């Protein structure tokens, strides 16, 4: 299971008051590491400097807000990220594979 946080150093202009993408990534690493025994990879991608893919291009074209959370190549949350939304997606994925 791989969770990717796409973002950049600058906070999303539409997400006033929300943590930065980097803060969101650090928070998710800590929380998900404590909550799940399942091994998962978490990675952070700065969409402004990364090699182009469907997610970096979508962010550059303002299709999604950032941070953008992707679970195994499926978008699960964006902008003002909610833990409940992310854990629900992880739980659903675990129930499919388990």
Short mmCIF file of C-alpha atoms in Angstrom, two decimals:
data_model
loop_
_atom_site.label_atom_id
_atom_site.label_comp_id
_atom_site.label_asym_id
_atom_site.label_seq_id
_atom_site.Cartn_x
_atom_site.Cartn_y
_atom_site.Cartn_z
CA UNK A 1 0.00 0.00 0.00
CA UNK A 2 1.43 3.36 -1.01
CA UNK A 3 0.21 6.77 0.05
CA UNK A 4 1.58 9.75 -1.81
CA UNK A 5 1.16 13.32 -0.65
CA UNK A 6 1.50 15.76 -3.54
CA UNK A 7 2.13 19.34 -2.60
CA UNK A 8 4.62 22.16 -2.59
CA UNK A 9 6.32 24.44 -0.10
CA UNK A 10 3.72 27.18 -0.58
CA UNK A 11 0.34 26.63 1.10
CA UNK A 12 -2.59 26.31 -1.28
CA UNK A 13 -4.22 29.76 -1.68
CA UNK A 14 -7.69 28.20 -1.43
CA UNK A 15 -6.78 26.38 1.81
CA UNK A 16 -6.34 29.32 4.16
CA UNK A 17 -5.64 28.12 7.68
CA UNK A 18 -4.78 24.59 6.58
CA UNK A 19 -1.38 23.05 7.32
CA UNK A 20 1.22 23.07 4.55
CA UNK A 21 1.66 20.03 2.33
CA UNK A 22 4.89 19.15 4.13
CA UNK A 23 3.21 19.45 7.55
CA UNK A 24 0.36 17.27 6.31
CA UNK A 25 2.85 14.63 5.14
CA UNK A 26 4.66 14.60 8.51
CA UNK A 27 1.37 14.41 10.40
CA UNK A 28 0.12 11.51 8.26
CA UNK A 29 3.39 9.63 8.72
CA UNK A 30 3.06 9.87 12.49
CA UNK A 31 -0.67 9.13 12.74
CA UNK A 32 -0.86 6.31 10.21
CA UNK A 33 2.29 4.71 11.58
CA UNK A 34 0.63 4.46 15.00
CA UNK A 35 -2.81 3.43 13.74
CA UNK A 36 -1.95 0.66 11.27
CA UNK A 37 0.16 -2.44 11.64
CA UNK A 38 -0.11 -2.96 7.88
CA UNK A 39 3.09 -1.97 6.13
CA UNK A 40 2.59 1.06 3.94
CA UNK A 41 4.88 3.41 2.11
CA UNK A 42 4.34 7.13 2.51
CA UNK A 43 6.08 9.52 0.17
CA UNK A 44 6.03 13.23 -0.47
CA UNK A 45 6.19 14.68 -3.99
CA UNK A 46 6.70 18.38 -4.70
CA UNK A 47 4.52 18.65 -7.79
CA UNK A 48 6.31 21.77 -9.03
CA UNK A 49 9.69 20.03 -9.33
CA UNK A 50 8.77 16.35 -9.79
CA UNK A 51 8.75 14.37 -13.00
CA UNK A 52 5.39 14.84 -14.67
CA UNK A 53 2.65 12.30 -14.04
CA UNK A 54 -1.15 12.46 -14.06
CA UNK A 55 -1.28 13.93 -10.54
CA UNK A 56 1.41 16.59 -10.95
CA UNK A 57 -0.17 17.70 -14.21
CA UNK A 58 -3.65 17.82 -12.66
CA UNK A 59 -2.32 19.99 -9.82
CA UNK A 60 -0.53 22.32 -12.24
CA UNK A 61 -3.79 22.67 -14.19
CA UNK A 62 -5.71 23.46 -10.95
CA UNK A 63 -7.91 20.38 -11.27
CA UNK A 64 -7.19 19.49 -7.62
CA UNK A 65 -6.22 21.42 -4.52
CA UNK A 66 -3.06 20.50 -2.68
CA UNK A 67 -2.03 18.70 -0.64
CA UNK A 68 -3.42 15.91 -2.77
CA UNK A 69 -3.53 12.48 -1.11
CA UNK A 70 -3.27 9.46 -3.42
CA UNK A 71 -3.65 5.86 -2.23
CA UNK A 72 -2.32 3.28 -4.69
CA UNK A 73 -2.93 5.65 -7.61
CA UNK A 74 -6.44 6.64 -6.46
CA UNK A 75 -7.18 10.16 -5.23
CA UNK A 76 -8.66 10.00 -1.73
CA UNK A 77 -8.50 13.58 -0.41
CA UNK A 78 -7.34 17.07 -1.33
CA UNK A 79 -6.94 20.55 0.08
CA UNK A 80 -7.98 20.64 3.72
CA UNK A 81 -7.20 16.99 4.41
CA UNK A 82 -9.37 15.04 6.87
CA UNK A 83 -8.00 12.03 8.73
CA UNK A 84 -11.42 10.33 8.75
CA UNK A 85 -11.56 10.40 4.94
CA UNK A 86 -8.05 8.97 4.62
CA UNK A 87 -8.52 6.21 7.19
CA UNK A 88 -11.86 5.23 5.62
CA UNK A 89 -10.12 4.78 2.25
CA UNK A 90 -7.31 2.78 3.85
CA UNK A 91 -9.77 0.60 5.77
CA UNK A 92 -11.76 -0.07 2.59
CA UNK A 93 -8.57 -1.04 0.76
CA UNK A 94 -7.50 -3.32 3.62
CA UNK A 95 -10.89 -5.04 3.68
CA UNK A 96 -10.59 -5.74 -0.07
CA UNK A 97 -7.15 -7.31 0.29
CA UNK A 98 -7.57 -8.93 3.68
#
